[in-house]
Amino acid sequence: MDTVICDFMKHYHQVEPKIDSVKKFHAAVLDFQIFEKLDWMPNGEKLVALLDQLGYPVEILSSLGTHTDSVAAEAQKQKENWLKAHGLGYKTNFVNTWAHKYRYASKYSLIIDDRGDVCEDFIRAGGKSVVYIDHKFDEMEAEIRKTLVDMTHELMLDPRTQDVNTSTKP
């Protein structure tokens, strides 16, 4: 979500710069309700439209950025409100930190994330990934399309999914 479809850093830099990072993040969430105020990334709406057009199931996997329960709960509420306000009714999944995203990896799952370390962990856990760079949208679109086509091809060749594949053929 953050730095892929919505611009977290723009608003985060506006929070008092003299506050250290943990206190600053907590203040950004609790005092400034940062996640409800985020703008789209310049190509965020194009990415959402692309994913919707491709017709694959889409879910949001987003970090709450903290292990502090009260801050995490507020961050989740704000993120859900942002998604709702922007008409994105995707299933949402939240983890306390980016380092936990790998837990959602599976053979036929793709993560689109701005962090290379998240993508590497996702691959190690058995999933696929695209390291997303918003200002390189055309390259990202091509990589996303190729990855999804490759995954679809793998799925169709997987003998464990033959019953599913044959039941969907005309």
Short mmCIF file of C-alpha atoms in Angstrom, two decimals:
data_model
loop_
_atom_site.label_atom_id
_atom_site.label_comp_id
_atom_site.label_asym_id
_atom_site.label_seq_id
_atom_site.Cartn_x
_atom_site.Cartn_y
_atom_site.Cartn_z
CA MET A 1 0.00 0.00 0.00
CA ASP A 2 2.49 2.64 1.19
CA THR A 3 4.81 3.94 -1.53
CA VAL A 4 3.14 1.63 -4.05
CA ILE A 5 -0.39 3.03 -4.36
CA CYS A 6 -0.25 5.85 -1.80
CA ASP A 7 2.47 8.36 -0.93
CA PHE A 8 3.43 7.81 2.71
CA MET A 9 6.75 9.64 2.61
CA LYS A 10 5.33 12.97 1.43
CA HIS A 11 3.17 13.34 4.54
CA TYR A 12 5.64 11.62 6.87
CA HIS A 13 8.28 14.25 6.07
CA GLN A 14 5.79 16.95 7.12
CA VAL A 15 5.58 15.54 10.66
CA GLU A 16 7.91 17.33 13.11
CA PRO A 17 11.42 16.52 11.77
CA LYS A 18 13.13 16.81 15.18
CA ILE A 19 11.23 13.83 16.62
CA ASP A 20 13.16 10.52 16.54
CA SER A 21 11.84 7.82 14.23
CA VAL A 22 9.79 5.64 16.64
CA LYS A 23 8.18 8.61 18.38
CA LYS A 24 7.71 10.35 15.04
CA PHE A 25 5.90 7.36 13.55
CA HIS A 26 3.64 7.05 16.60
CA ALA A 27 2.91 10.80 16.44
CA ALA A 28 2.23 10.57 12.71
CA VAL A 29 -0.37 7.88 13.34
CA LEU A 30 -1.92 9.01 16.62
CA ASP A 31 -1.67 12.80 16.37
CA PHE A 32 -1.75 13.44 12.62
CA GLN A 33 -3.83 10.45 11.39
CA ILE A 34 -1.32 10.19 8.55
CA PHE A 35 -2.76 7.15 6.81
CA GLU A 36 -6.11 8.81 6.14
CA LYS A 37 -4.43 11.83 4.53
CA LEU A 38 -2.17 10.13 2.03
CA ASP A 39 -2.19 11.13 -1.62
CA TRP A 40 -2.06 8.60 -4.41
CA MET A 41 1.39 7.80 -5.72
CA PRO A 42 1.75 9.46 -9.14
CA ASN A 43 0.98 6.12 -10.84
CA GLY A 44 -0.99 4.49 -8.03
CA GLU A 45 -4.33 4.74 -9.76
CA LYS A 46 -2.81 3.37 -12.98
CA LEU A 47 -1.43 0.39 -11.04
CA VAL A 48 -4.82 -0.33 -9.46
CA ALA A 49 -6.52 -0.04 -12.86
CA LEU A 50 -3.95 -2.40 -14.38
CA LEU A 51 -4.46 -5.01 -11.67
CA ASP A 52 -8.23 -4.74 -11.97
CA GLN A 53 -8.01 -5.03 -15.76
CA LEU A 54 -5.84 -8.15 -15.56
CA GLY A 55 -8.56 -9.88 -13.55
CA TYR A 56 -6.41 -11.66 -10.99
CA PRO A 57 -7.52 -11.67 -7.36
CA VAL A 58 -5.93 -8.70 -5.57
CA GLU A 59 -5.35 -8.32 -1.86
CA ILE A 60 -3.66 -5.57 0.11
CA LEU A 61 -0.76 -6.69 2.31
CA SER A 62 0.39 -3.75 4.38
CA SER A 63 2.67 -3.18 7.33
CA LEU A 64 1.33 -1.35 10.37
CA GLY A 65 4.87 -0.25 11.19
CA THR A 66 4.79 -1.09 14.89
CA HIS A 67 4.40 -3.72 17.57
CA THR A 68 2.62 -1.25 19.85
CA ASP A 69 -0.96 -2.51 19.89
CA SER A 70 -2.70 0.87 20.20
CA VAL A 71 -0.69 2.41 17.34
CA ALA A 72 -1.13 -0.70 15.18
CA ALA A 73 -4.90 -0.68 15.71
CA GLU A 74 -5.11 3.01 14.79
CA ALA A 75 -2.87 2.56 11.73
CA GLN A 76 -5.03 -0.33 10.54
CA LYS A 77 -8.22 1.69 11.00
CA GLN A 78 -6.74 4.61 9.07
CA LYS A 79 -5.48 2.41 6.24
CA GLU A 80 -8.87 0.70 5.94
CA ASN A 81 -10.54 4.13 5.87
CA TRP A 82 -8.15 5.29 3.12
CA LEU A 83 -8.87 2.23 1.01
CA LYS A 84 -12.62 2.64 1.48
CA ALA A 85 -12.51 6.38 0.71
CA HIS A 86 -10.67 5.61 -2.53
CA GLY A 87 -13.09 2.89 -3.59
CA LEU A 88 -10.71 -0.02 -3.08
CA GLY A 89 -12.69 -2.91 -1.66
CA TYR A 90 -9.87 -5.43 -1.75
CA LYS A 91 -9.38 -7.99 0.98
CA THR A 92 -6.84 -6.52 3.40
CA ASN A 93 -4.09 -8.24 5.33
CA PHE A 94 -1.94 -6.45 7.88
CA VAL A 95 1.35 -7.36 9.51
CA ASN A 96 3.13 -5.50 12.28
CA THR A 97 6.29 -4.89 10.26
CA TRP A 98 7.44 -5.28 6.67
CA ALA A 99 9.64 -8.20 7.79
CA HIS A 100 6.50 -10.32 8.31
CA LYS A 101 5.12 -10.03 4.78
CA TYR A 102 6.87 -13.23 3.69
CA ARG A 103 4.31 -15.15 5.75
CA TYR A 104 1.79 -14.58 2.94
CA ALA A 105 3.99 -16.12 0.26
CA SER A 106 2.85 -19.17 -1.64
CA LYS A 107 3.75 -20.74 -4.96
CA TYR A 108 1.09 -18.78 -6.80
CA SER A 109 1.24 -15.45 -4.99
CA LEU A 110 2.85 -12.25 -6.23
CA ILE A 111 3.86 -9.35 -4.03
CA ILE A 112 4.31 -5.91 -5.54
CA ASP A 113 6.37 -3.96 -3.02
CA ASP A 114 8.74 -1.01 -3.02
CA ARG A 115 11.23 -2.75 -0.71
CA GLY A 116 13.72 -5.13 -2.28
CA ASP A 117 14.28 -6.93 1.03
CA VAL A 118 10.56 -7.66 1.33
CA CYS A 119 10.54 -9.05 -2.20
CA GLU A 120 13.62 -11.20 -1.53
CA ASP A 121 12.05 -12.63 1.64
CA PHE A 122 8.82 -13.31 -0.27
CA ILE A 123 10.72 -15.24 -2.95
CA ARG A 124 12.66 -17.24 -0.33
CA ALA A 125 9.31 -18.17 1.23
CA GLY A 126 8.06 -19.53 -2.10
CA GLY A 127 6.25 -16.59 -3.70
CA LYS A 128 6.95 -14.29 -6.65
CA SER A 129 7.71 -10.59 -6.47
CA VAL A 130 8.08 -7.34 -8.34
CA VAL A 131 10.14 -4.59 -6.75
CA TYR A 132 7.91 -1.63 -7.56
CA ILE A 133 9.33 1.75 -8.59
CA ASP A 134 6.49 4.19 -9.23
CA HIS A 135 8.33 6.53 -11.62
CA LYS A 136 9.19 3.53 -13.82
CA PHE A 137 5.56 2.53 -14.30
CA ASP A 138 5.90 1.31 -17.89
CA GLU A 139 8.70 -1.08 -16.87
CA MET A 140 6.70 -2.15 -13.82
CA GLU A 141 3.62 -2.84 -15.93
CA ALA A 142 5.63 -5.06 -18.29
CA GLU A 143 7.23 -6.93 -15.37
CA ILE A 144 3.90 -7.44 -13.60
CA ARG A 145 2.25 -8.72 -16.78
CA LYS A 146 5.15 -11.11 -17.51
CA THR A 147 5.22 -12.43 -13.95
CA LEU A 148 1.48 -13.08 -13.94
CA VAL A 149 1.60 -14.80 -17.34
CA ASP A 150 4.47 -16.99 -16.12
CA MET A 151 2.56 -17.83 -12.93
CA THR A 152 -0.56 -18.71 -14.93
CA HIS A 153 1.50 -20.96 -17.18
CA GLU A 154 3.04 -22.70 -14.13
CA LEU A 155 -0.40 -23.13 -12.61
CA MET A 156 -1.78 -24.71 -15.76
CA LEU A 157 1.14 -27.15 -15.90
CA ASP A 158 0.95 -28.06 -12.22
CA PRO A 159 -0.54 -31.57 -12.00
CA ARG A 160 -2.02 -30.73 -8.59
CA THR A 161 -4.30 -28.17 -10.27
CA GLN A 162 -5.45 -30.26 -13.24
CA ASP A 163 -8.98 -30.67 -11.89
CA VAL A 164 -9.26 -26.90 -11.50
CA ASN A 165 -7.77 -26.23 -14.94
CA THR A 166 -9.95 -28.69 -16.84
CA SER A 167 -13.12 -27.54 -15.10
CA THR A 168 -12.57 -23.97 -16.30
CA LYS A 169 -12.06 -24.87 -19.96
CA PRO A 170 -15.03 -24.27 -22.31
#
